[in-house]
Amino acid sequence: MEFKKPPDGGWGWVIVLASLFTQFLCYGSPLAVGVLYIEWLDAFGEGKGKTAWVGSLASGVGLLASLGCGLLYTATVTITCQYFDSRRGLALGLISTGSSIGLFIYAALQRLLIEFYGLDGCLLIVGALALNILACGSLMRPLQSSDCTLPEKIALENVPGRYSIYNEKEKNLEENINILEKTYRGEETCKSTLASGDWKPESLLPKNPTTMAHTKETETYKKKVAERTYFCKQLAKRKWQLYKNYCEETVALFKNKVFSALFIAIFLFDIGGFPPSLLMEDVARSSNVKEEEFPMPLISIIGIMTAVGKLILGILADFKWINTLYLYVATLIIMSLALCAIPFAKSYVTLALLSGILGFLTGNWSIFPYVTTKTVGIEKLAHAYGILMFFAGLGNSLGPPIVGWFYDWTHTYDIAFYFSGFCVLLGGFILLLAALPSWDTCNKQLPKPAPTTFLYKVASNSSNV
C-alpha cells in the first residue's frame, strides 16, 4: 500500500500542532515524575528500588496510563511522518518538543500543586488536564493511501462475497449448499419410493397448508444459517491471514540487521538513559545539595535542554549530507560518557551542567522516528515503531528500579550510573557495527575473485608468446 505524496505543509502543520499538545499533555507529568518520586519516598517509607517501580511503570509499560501514552506517541509520530517528507526532521523535532516543554512546566507545576492540594489532589488535577488530549485527537486526519477509497458500509448479506479473499467462494458455497440439500432428503426418499413401487395411497393426498408453510420457513431459516456460517468462516480466515501476515512481517523486520540493532539499542538506551530524569533530584539530595541552592529544579533543566536538543537534532536530520543513523549513534556514545560522570558531580553547578548535557542528548528522540523510517520505509513505520516503542517502554520500566536497587545495595549511586552508562554505550556500539557499510561491501565482493584470476592467466600467456 502506497500513501499519497506527503504535502509537507498545509493541514500537516495542524497535525504538528495537535501532536505537540498531545505529547505535552501526555508525557509532561510522567517525565517529571522525579518530583513525585521524592514525595513517594517520604510517604511510603520504602527503599529506592521498590519506590522507583511506581515512577518507571508510570512512564513505561504495565499501567493503563502508560498504555495510553504509548498509543498516543506512536500515533502522533506515524501521522506526522505521513504528512512530511523533505521537512520530516523539522516536523518530528517540533512535535517531540511537546514532551520536553511538558517536563519543564510540569516539574514546577506539580511542586505547586503538591504544596496547595497535596499529592492526591495533584494527581487528580493532572489527570483532568490530560482529558484535553481528546480535542487534539479530533484534529488528526490520516493521509489516505493513493490506491484505495474510503470504505462503504457493507450490508450483512453482501459481506460473504466481499470477504472471499482466498478464491474459495465457489467451494464454500457448495459446502453450504450441501447443508441445504439435507432439507430435501425427504423429497428424494419419496421419489425413490415411487420408483420402486413401494408406496401407499396416503402419500398422494395433498399436504396440509400449515405443514407446507412450516416447511418453507424451515428451509428459509436453514438457508440464512448457511449464509451466516459462510460469513463467519470467511471472516475467521481473513483474521487468521492478517495475523499470519503480521507475524511474517515481524520476522522480516528482524531479518534486517540494522532494525535488530536498533531494537537492542533503544532497549539498552531506555534502561540506562531514563533514570536521570526520575532520580536526579534524589541524586542531588544524596550528594548533600540543599534545595535552597536550586535556582531551578534539575528536572526542569533536563526538560528545557531536551526541547532544544530535539529541535537542533531534528533540523540537522534534514541536511542530506548528515547520516542520521551515525548522528543517533554519536548521541548514544556521548550520553554514556555523561552518565558515567554523574558520580563525580558533588555540587549543584556540576549536576546542572550534566543535566543539561543529558537533556540535550535525550533530544535524539526527535530523530529516532526518522532513523526508523529510513531503515524500514514509511509503509512499515507503524508496525516497526510499535515494536520498538514496546521495548523502549520495557526499558523505561526496568531502568529506575535497577538503579534504585544498586543504591539500596551499595548506599551510593556510583555503581548504578556506571551501569547505566555501560548499557547506553553497548547499545551505541552494537548499532554502529550493524550500520557500518564495510560489512555489506565485504559480502558483496566475495564472489568476485574468479574473474580477476582469469584475466591474470590471459596476461601471463600473452607474455610467454
Short mmCIF file of C-alpha atoms in Angstrom, two decimals:
data_model
loop_
_atom_site.label_atom_id
_atom_site.label_comp_id
_atom_site.label_asym_id
_atom_site.label_seq_id
_atom_site.Cartn_x
_atom_site.Cartn_y
_atom_site.Cartn_z
CA MET A 1 0.00 0.00 0.00
CA GLU A 2 1.42 3.36 -1.07
CA PHE A 3 0.40 6.62 0.57
CA LYS A 4 -0.28 9.84 -1.26
CA LYS A 5 2.65 12.17 -1.71
CA PRO A 6 3.29 13.94 1.61
CA PRO A 7 2.10 17.57 1.32
CA ASP A 8 4.99 18.88 3.51
CA GLY A 9 2.69 21.56 4.85
CA GLY A 10 -0.97 22.54 4.67
CA TRP A 11 -3.04 20.53 7.14
CA GLY A 12 0.23 18.89 8.18
CA TRP A 13 1.03 21.93 10.34
CA VAL A 14 -2.27 21.42 12.16
CA ILE A 15 -1.17 17.83 12.71
CA VAL A 16 2.13 19.09 14.10
CA LEU A 17 0.39 21.49 16.49
CA ALA A 18 -2.09 18.85 17.68
CA SER A 19 0.69 16.29 18.12
CA LEU A 20 2.81 18.79 20.08
CA PHE A 21 -0.01 19.47 22.55
CA THR A 22 -0.78 15.75 22.73
CA GLN A 23 2.76 14.93 23.80
CA PHE A 24 2.78 17.93 26.14
CA LEU A 25 -0.32 16.72 28.00
CA CYS A 26 0.55 13.03 27.78
CA TYR A 27 4.22 12.98 28.73
CA GLY A 28 4.66 16.14 30.82
CA SER A 29 3.71 14.55 34.13
CA PRO A 30 5.26 11.07 33.60
CA LEU A 31 8.61 12.59 32.62
CA ALA A 32 8.50 14.96 35.60
CA VAL A 33 7.77 12.05 37.92
CA GLY A 34 11.03 12.74 39.73
CA VAL A 35 9.20 15.44 41.71
CA LEU A 36 6.61 12.87 42.78
CA TYR A 37 9.33 10.29 43.48
CA ILE A 38 10.62 12.35 46.42
CA GLU A 39 7.08 12.54 47.82
CA TRP A 40 6.57 8.79 47.38
CA LEU A 41 9.80 8.03 49.23
CA ASP A 42 8.59 10.08 52.20
CA ALA A 43 5.00 8.81 52.01
CA PHE A 44 5.67 5.08 51.71
CA GLY A 45 8.97 4.81 53.57
CA GLU A 46 10.19 2.06 51.23
CA GLY A 47 13.56 1.53 49.57
CA LYS A 48 14.56 3.43 46.47
CA GLY A 49 14.41 0.34 44.26
CA LYS A 50 10.85 -0.58 45.21
CA THR A 51 9.61 3.02 45.09
CA ALA A 52 11.18 3.54 41.67
CA TRP A 53 8.75 0.95 40.27
CA VAL A 54 5.93 3.47 40.66
CA GLY A 55 7.61 6.09 38.53
CA SER A 56 9.01 3.66 36.00
CA LEU A 57 5.65 2.00 35.41
CA ALA A 58 4.05 5.39 35.00
CA SER A 59 6.49 6.13 32.16
CA GLY A 60 6.99 2.63 30.78
CA VAL A 61 4.60 -0.31 30.47
CA GLY A 62 2.19 -2.04 32.77
CA LEU A 63 -0.41 0.60 33.66
CA LEU A 64 -3.40 2.00 31.78
CA ALA A 65 -1.85 5.47 31.73
CA SER A 66 1.39 4.25 30.18
CA LEU A 67 -0.50 2.11 27.67
CA GLY A 68 -2.41 5.21 26.56
CA CYS A 69 0.82 7.22 26.33
CA GLY A 70 2.41 4.55 24.17
CA LEU A 71 -0.54 4.51 21.77
CA LEU A 72 -0.62 8.29 21.57
CA TYR A 73 3.12 8.61 20.93
CA THR A 74 3.08 6.06 18.11
CA ALA A 75 0.02 7.71 16.55
CA THR A 76 1.49 11.22 16.59
CA VAL A 77 4.81 10.09 15.13
CA THR A 78 3.24 7.93 12.41
CA ILE A 79 0.79 10.53 11.17
CA THR A 80 3.47 13.24 11.16
CA CYS A 81 5.75 11.05 9.03
CA GLN A 82 2.88 10.55 6.58
CA TYR A 83 2.35 14.30 6.15
CA PHE A 84 6.03 15.30 5.84
CA ASP A 85 8.97 14.10 3.76
CA SER A 86 11.52 16.82 2.96
CA ARG A 87 10.69 18.59 6.25
CA ARG A 88 10.20 15.43 8.27
CA GLY A 89 13.10 16.08 10.63
CA LEU A 90 11.82 19.57 11.47
CA ALA A 91 8.26 18.32 11.97
CA LEU A 92 9.35 15.48 14.25
CA GLY A 93 11.57 17.84 16.17
CA LEU A 94 8.66 20.22 16.74
CA ILE A 95 6.17 17.62 17.96
CA SER A 96 8.71 15.94 20.22
CA THR A 97 9.42 19.22 21.97
CA GLY A 98 5.93 18.93 23.42
CA SER A 99 7.03 16.31 25.92
CA SER A 100 10.12 18.35 26.82
CA ILE A 101 8.15 21.55 27.38
CA GLY A 102 5.71 19.46 29.39
CA LEU A 103 8.57 18.16 31.54
CA PHE A 104 9.80 21.72 32.15
CA ILE A 105 6.35 23.06 33.09
CA TYR A 106 5.01 20.03 34.95
CA ALA A 107 8.11 19.83 37.15
CA ALA A 108 7.31 23.25 38.64
CA LEU A 109 3.51 22.85 38.39
CA GLN A 110 3.45 19.57 40.31
CA ARG A 111 5.51 21.11 43.12
CA LEU A 112 2.95 23.92 43.45
CA LEU A 113 0.01 21.53 43.27
CA ILE A 114 1.52 19.31 45.98
CA GLU A 115 2.09 22.36 48.15
CA PHE A 116 -1.50 23.61 47.83
CA TYR A 117 -3.54 20.41 47.34
CA GLY A 118 -1.31 17.55 48.47
CA LEU A 119 -0.15 14.52 46.50
CA ASP A 120 -3.64 13.13 45.82
CA GLY A 121 -5.02 16.48 44.70
CA CYS A 122 -2.04 16.98 42.40
CA LEU A 123 -2.64 13.67 40.64
CA LEU A 124 -6.36 14.40 40.19
CA ILE A 125 -5.68 17.78 38.57
CA VAL A 126 -3.01 16.31 36.28
CA GLY A 127 -5.45 13.61 35.18
CA ALA A 128 -8.12 16.23 34.45
CA LEU A 129 -5.68 18.21 32.29
CA ALA A 130 -4.94 15.07 30.27
CA LEU A 131 -8.56 14.94 29.09
CA ASN A 132 -7.74 17.74 26.66
CA ILE A 133 -5.97 15.13 24.53
CA LEU A 134 -9.42 14.22 23.16
CA ALA A 135 -9.66 17.64 21.50
CA CYS A 136 -6.20 17.20 19.95
CA GLY A 137 -7.09 13.78 18.59
CA SER A 138 -10.17 15.16 16.81
CA LEU A 139 -7.90 17.24 14.53
CA MET A 140 -5.84 14.30 13.22
CA ARG A 141 -6.88 13.12 9.77
CA PRO A 142 -4.88 10.16 8.44
CA LEU A 143 -3.45 10.62 4.96
CA GLN A 144 -5.32 8.16 2.72
CA SER A 145 -3.42 5.73 0.51
CA SER A 146 -3.33 6.54 -3.19
CA ASP A 147 -4.83 3.25 -4.31
CA CYS A 148 -7.90 3.00 -2.09
CA THR A 149 -11.06 4.95 -1.37
CA LEU A 150 -12.99 5.35 1.82
CA PRO A 151 -14.79 2.09 2.68
CA GLU A 152 -18.56 1.97 2.31
CA LYS A 153 -20.92 0.44 4.80
CA ILE A 154 -21.48 -3.19 3.86
CA ALA A 155 -24.77 -4.95 4.36
CA LEU A 156 -24.52 -8.29 6.12
CA GLU A 157 -25.95 -10.23 3.20
CA ASN A 158 -23.30 -8.74 0.88
CA VAL A 159 -20.35 -9.48 3.19
CA PRO A 160 -19.66 -13.12 2.15
CA GLY A 161 -18.81 -12.15 -1.41
CA ARG A 162 -16.54 -9.30 -0.31
CA TYR A 163 -14.63 -11.37 2.22
CA SER A 164 -13.82 -14.24 -0.16
CA ILE A 165 -10.12 -13.39 -0.37
CA TYR A 166 -8.99 -16.98 -0.67
CA ASN A 167 -10.64 -17.69 -4.05
CA GLU A 168 -12.66 -20.41 -2.36
CA LYS A 169 -16.08 -18.82 -2.76
CA GLU A 170 -17.50 -21.49 -5.03
CA LYS A 171 -16.14 -24.29 -2.91
CA ASN A 172 -17.52 -22.81 0.30
CA LEU A 173 -20.90 -22.20 -1.29
CA GLU A 174 -21.02 -25.82 -2.41
CA GLU A 175 -20.24 -26.91 1.13
CA ASN A 176 -23.09 -24.81 2.44
CA ILE A 177 -25.44 -25.95 -0.31
CA ASN A 178 -24.81 -29.48 0.93
CA ILE A 179 -26.31 -28.37 4.21
CA LEU A 180 -29.37 -27.15 2.38
CA GLU A 181 -29.66 -30.38 0.41
CA LYS A 182 -30.34 -32.20 3.64
CA THR A 183 -33.64 -30.35 3.73
CA TYR A 184 -34.78 -32.10 0.60
CA ARG A 185 -33.83 -35.60 1.60
CA GLY A 186 -37.48 -36.28 2.41
CA GLU A 187 -38.44 -35.50 -1.17
CA GLU A 188 -35.65 -37.69 -2.55
CA THR A 189 -36.80 -40.56 -0.34
CA CYS A 190 -40.33 -40.13 -1.64
CA LYS A 191 -39.13 -40.21 -5.26
CA SER A 192 -37.12 -43.37 -4.66
CA THR A 193 -40.17 -44.98 -3.05
CA LEU A 194 -42.32 -44.14 -6.07
CA ALA A 195 -39.70 -45.54 -8.43
CA SER A 196 -39.54 -48.83 -6.54
CA GLY A 197 -43.38 -49.17 -6.43
CA ASP A 198 -43.39 -49.36 -2.64
CA TRP A 199 -45.91 -46.67 -1.92
CA LYS A 200 -49.21 -46.11 -0.21
CA PRO A 201 -52.21 -44.11 -1.46
CA GLU A 202 -51.98 -41.79 1.53
CA SER A 203 -48.75 -40.38 0.09
CA LEU A 204 -50.66 -38.91 -2.89
CA LEU A 205 -53.03 -36.91 -0.71
CA PRO A 206 -52.47 -33.14 -0.71
CA LYS A 207 -50.35 -31.90 2.16
CA ASN A 208 -51.68 -29.69 4.92
CA PRO A 209 -51.11 -25.96 4.05
CA THR A 210 -49.91 -25.31 7.59
CA THR A 211 -47.29 -28.02 7.18
CA MET A 212 -46.21 -26.58 3.82
CA ALA A 213 -45.73 -23.10 5.33
CA HIS A 214 -43.76 -24.51 8.24
CA THR A 215 -41.52 -26.43 5.85
CA LYS A 216 -40.88 -23.27 3.81
CA GLU A 217 -39.97 -21.29 6.92
CA THR A 218 -37.60 -24.05 7.99
CA GLU A 219 -35.89 -24.02 4.58
CA THR A 220 -35.52 -20.21 4.71
CA TYR A 221 -34.07 -20.42 8.21
CA LYS A 222 -31.55 -23.08 7.19
CA LYS A 223 -30.53 -21.00 4.19
CA LYS A 224 -29.86 -17.99 6.41
CA VAL A 225 -27.90 -20.17 8.82
CA ALA A 226 -25.79 -21.40 5.91
CA GLU A 227 -25.13 -17.83 4.76
CA ARG A 228 -24.12 -16.71 8.26
CA THR A 229 -21.93 -19.78 8.68
CA TYR A 230 -20.18 -18.96 5.43
CA PHE A 231 -19.69 -15.35 6.53
CA CYS A 232 -18.18 -16.41 9.87
CA LYS A 233 -15.83 -18.86 8.18
CA GLN A 234 -14.61 -16.22 5.73
CA LEU A 235 -14.20 -13.65 8.49
CA ALA A 236 -12.22 -16.09 10.64
CA LYS A 237 -9.98 -16.97 7.69
CA ARG A 238 -9.42 -13.31 6.93
CA LYS A 239 -8.45 -12.53 10.53
CA TRP A 240 -6.13 -15.53 10.61
CA GLN A 241 -4.50 -14.35 7.39
CA LEU A 242 -3.99 -10.88 8.90
CA TYR A 243 -2.33 -12.36 11.99
CA LYS A 244 -0.22 -14.61 9.81
CA ASN A 245 0.87 -11.67 7.65
CA TYR A 246 1.70 -9.66 10.78
CA CYS A 247 3.93 -12.43 12.11
CA GLU A 248 5.64 -12.82 8.73
CA GLU A 249 6.25 -9.06 8.51
CA THR A 250 7.65 -9.05 12.04
CA VAL A 251 10.08 -11.84 11.17
CA ALA A 252 11.07 -9.95 8.02
CA LEU A 253 11.75 -6.81 10.07
CA PHE A 254 14.09 -8.64 12.42
CA LYS A 255 15.97 -10.09 9.44
CA ASN A 256 17.09 -6.51 8.80
CA LYS A 257 20.24 -6.34 10.91
CA VAL A 258 20.04 -2.56 11.33
CA PHE A 259 16.48 -2.83 12.67
CA SER A 260 17.55 -5.62 15.04
CA ALA A 261 20.44 -3.48 16.28
CA LEU A 262 18.07 -0.52 16.62
CA PHE A 263 15.78 -2.66 18.75
CA ILE A 264 18.67 -3.60 21.08
CA ALA A 265 19.97 -0.03 21.19
CA ILE A 266 16.64 1.56 22.15
CA PHE A 267 16.07 -1.07 24.84
CA LEU A 268 19.50 -0.50 26.41
CA PHE A 269 19.19 3.27 25.95
CA ASP A 270 15.98 3.39 27.97
CA ILE A 271 17.39 1.14 30.70
CA GLY A 272 20.36 3.47 31.17
CA GLY A 273 19.17 6.84 29.87
CA PHE A 274 15.82 7.24 31.59
CA PRO A 275 16.84 7.02 35.32
CA PRO A 276 18.39 10.54 35.46
CA SER A 277 15.04 12.19 34.74
CA LEU A 278 13.49 10.23 37.59
CA LEU A 279 16.32 10.16 40.09
CA MET A 280 18.32 13.35 39.53
CA GLU A 281 16.51 15.19 42.33
CA ASP A 282 17.32 12.36 44.74
CA VAL A 283 20.92 12.27 43.45
CA ALA A 284 21.26 15.91 44.46
CA ARG A 285 19.79 15.21 47.89
CA SER A 286 22.13 12.21 48.33
CA SER A 287 25.07 14.49 47.45
CA ASN A 288 24.00 16.85 50.30
CA VAL A 289 22.94 19.58 47.87
CA LYS A 290 20.23 21.60 49.63
CA GLU A 291 17.04 22.59 47.88
CA GLU A 292 17.70 26.23 48.75
CA GLU A 293 20.69 26.10 46.37
CA PHE A 294 18.40 25.17 43.44
CA PRO A 295 17.76 28.28 41.31
CA MET A 296 15.92 25.86 39.00
CA PRO A 297 14.93 22.21 39.51
CA LEU A 298 17.32 19.80 37.81
CA ILE A 299 14.39 18.08 36.12
CA SER A 300 13.35 21.42 34.59
CA ILE A 301 16.87 21.86 33.22
CA ILE A 302 16.67 18.40 31.65
CA GLY A 303 13.29 19.29 30.15
CA ILE A 304 14.24 22.60 28.56
CA MET A 305 17.53 21.23 27.18
CA THR A 306 15.71 18.21 25.78
CA ALA A 307 13.44 20.58 23.85
CA VAL A 308 16.49 22.43 22.50
CA GLY A 309 18.16 19.15 21.57
CA LYS A 310 15.08 17.85 19.77
CA LEU A 311 14.81 20.98 17.65
CA ILE A 312 18.50 21.16 16.75
CA LEU A 313 18.88 17.42 16.06
CA GLY A 314 15.64 17.42 14.07
CA ILE A 315 16.89 20.28 11.88
CA LEU A 316 20.24 18.53 11.39
CA ALA A 317 18.44 15.39 10.26
CA ASP A 318 17.02 17.27 7.24
CA PHE A 319 20.50 18.01 5.86
CA LYS A 320 21.27 15.47 3.13
CA TRP A 321 24.99 15.40 3.93
CA ILE A 322 24.32 14.19 7.52
CA ASN A 323 23.78 10.49 8.14
CA THR A 324 21.03 10.43 10.75
CA LEU A 325 21.94 6.91 11.88
CA TYR A 326 25.51 7.93 12.70
CA LEU A 327 24.17 11.09 14.34
CA TYR A 328 21.96 8.97 16.58
CA VAL A 329 24.89 6.68 17.44
CA ALA A 330 27.01 9.72 18.36
CA THR A 331 24.35 10.91 20.83
CA LEU A 332 24.32 7.49 22.49
CA ILE A 333 28.09 7.34 22.92
CA ILE A 334 28.36 10.89 24.31
CA MET A 335 25.43 10.26 26.65
CA SER A 336 27.12 7.16 28.06
CA LEU A 337 30.14 9.30 29.00
CA ALA A 338 27.90 11.90 30.67
CA LEU A 339 26.15 9.19 32.71
CA CYS A 340 29.47 7.85 33.93
CA ALA A 341 30.43 11.37 35.02
CA ILE A 342 27.44 11.79 37.38
CA PRO A 343 29.17 10.07 40.35
CA PHE A 344 31.89 12.76 40.20
CA ALA A 345 29.38 15.65 40.46
CA LYS A 346 29.15 16.87 44.06
CA SER A 347 27.71 20.37 43.58
CA TYR A 348 24.61 21.91 42.07
CA VAL A 349 26.60 23.54 39.25
CA THR A 350 28.13 20.29 38.02
CA LEU A 351 24.82 18.43 38.40
CA ALA A 352 23.05 21.19 36.45
CA LEU A 353 25.72 21.04 33.72
CA LEU A 354 25.40 17.27 33.39
CA SER A 355 21.61 17.55 33.46
CA GLY A 356 21.77 19.99 30.56
CA ILE A 357 24.06 17.69 28.55
CA LEU A 358 21.89 14.64 29.23
CA GLY A 359 18.77 16.61 28.37
CA PHE A 360 20.21 17.82 25.06
CA LEU A 361 21.32 14.31 24.07
CA THR A 362 17.95 12.85 25.10
CA GLY A 363 16.64 15.05 22.30
CA ASN A 364 17.69 12.21 19.97
CA TRP A 365 14.07 11.05 20.34
CA SER A 366 13.24 13.53 17.56
CA ILE A 367 15.46 11.72 15.05
CA PHE A 368 14.64 8.19 16.19
CA PRO A 369 11.46 8.00 14.05
CA TYR A 370 13.49 9.46 11.18
CA VAL A 371 16.08 6.70 11.57
CA THR A 372 13.34 4.07 11.79
CA THR A 373 11.69 5.36 8.60
CA LYS A 374 14.99 5.25 6.71
CA THR A 375 15.58 1.72 7.97
CA VAL A 376 12.23 0.05 7.21
CA GLY A 377 10.35 2.50 4.95
CA ILE A 378 7.25 4.61 5.50
CA GLU A 379 4.91 1.67 4.72
CA LYS A 380 6.22 -0.39 7.63
CA LEU A 381 6.81 2.51 10.01
CA ALA A 382 3.73 1.98 12.19
CA HIS A 383 4.47 -1.75 12.58
CA ALA A 384 8.19 -1.30 13.26
CA TYR A 385 7.75 1.71 15.53
CA GLY A 386 5.14 -0.09 17.61
CA ILE A 387 7.60 -2.92 18.26
CA LEU A 388 10.42 -0.52 19.13
CA MET A 389 8.22 1.54 21.46
CA PHE A 390 7.14 -1.60 23.33
CA PHE A 391 10.73 -2.46 24.17
CA ALA A 392 11.51 1.19 24.88
CA GLY A 393 8.71 1.18 27.43
CA LEU A 394 10.05 -2.05 28.86
CA GLY A 395 13.45 -0.41 29.26
CA ASN A 396 11.82 2.59 30.96
CA SER A 397 10.18 0.24 33.42
CA LEU A 398 13.35 -1.69 34.29
CA GLY A 399 15.91 1.15 34.39
CA PRO A 400 14.91 3.13 37.51
CA PRO A 401 14.27 0.08 39.74
CA ILE A 402 17.65 -1.38 38.76
CA VAL A 403 19.38 1.90 39.62
CA GLY A 404 17.40 2.10 42.87
CA TRP A 405 18.37 -1.44 43.82
CA PHE A 406 22.03 -0.60 43.21
CA TYR A 407 21.63 2.29 45.67
CA ASP A 408 19.88 0.11 48.26
CA TRP A 409 22.68 -2.41 47.92
CA THR A 410 25.70 -0.03 47.94
CA HIS A 411 24.17 3.12 49.53
CA THR A 412 25.58 5.18 46.67
CA TYR A 413 24.59 5.97 43.08
CA ASP A 414 28.11 5.48 41.71
CA ILE A 415 27.84 1.87 40.51
CA ALA A 416 24.27 2.49 39.38
CA PHE A 417 25.23 5.21 36.91
CA TYR A 418 28.31 3.31 35.74
CA PHE A 419 25.90 0.51 34.86
CA SER A 420 23.59 2.99 33.09
CA GLY A 421 26.46 4.40 31.06
CA PHE A 422 27.63 0.93 30.09
CA CYS A 423 24.15 -0.02 28.82
CA VAL A 424 23.87 3.06 26.62
CA LEU A 425 27.44 2.63 25.33
CA LEU A 426 26.85 -1.03 24.47
CA GLY A 427 23.69 -0.21 22.55
CA GLY A 428 25.51 2.52 20.61
CA PHE A 429 28.38 0.25 19.58
CA ILE A 430 26.04 -2.57 18.51
CA LEU A 431 24.11 -0.15 16.29
CA LEU A 432 27.34 1.30 14.91
CA LEU A 433 28.67 -2.14 13.94
CA ALA A 434 25.39 -3.05 12.23
CA ALA A 435 25.34 0.23 10.30
CA LEU A 436 28.93 0.14 9.04
CA PRO A 437 28.94 -0.16 5.22
CA SER A 438 32.09 -2.32 5.26
CA TRP A 439 30.05 -5.37 6.26
CA ASP A 440 27.86 -5.23 3.15
CA THR A 441 30.81 -4.25 0.96
CA CYS A 442 32.82 -7.28 2.04
CA ASN A 443 29.89 -9.62 1.50
CA LYS A 444 29.21 -8.27 -1.99
CA GLN A 445 32.86 -8.56 -3.10
CA LEU A 446 33.37 -12.17 -2.01
CA PRO A 447 32.32 -13.84 -5.32
CA LYS A 448 34.48 -11.51 -7.49
CA PRO A 449 38.00 -13.06 -7.25
CA ALA A 450 37.37 -15.56 -10.09
CA PRO A 451 37.28 -13.04 -12.98
CA THR A 452 40.42 -11.36 -11.65
CA THR A 453 42.31 -14.70 -11.66
CA PHE A 454 41.14 -15.43 -15.21
CA LEU A 455 42.40 -12.10 -16.55
CA TYR A 456 45.76 -12.68 -14.86
CA LYS A 457 46.24 -16.01 -16.63
CA VAL A 458 45.47 -14.48 -20.02
CA ALA A 459 48.04 -11.79 -19.43
CA SER A 460 50.72 -14.35 -18.50
CA ASN A 461 50.04 -16.45 -21.61
CA SER A 462 50.35 -13.48 -23.89
CA SER A 463 53.69 -12.52 -22.38
CA ASN A 464 55.07 -16.00 -23.00
CA VAL A 465 54.15 -15.83 -26.66
#
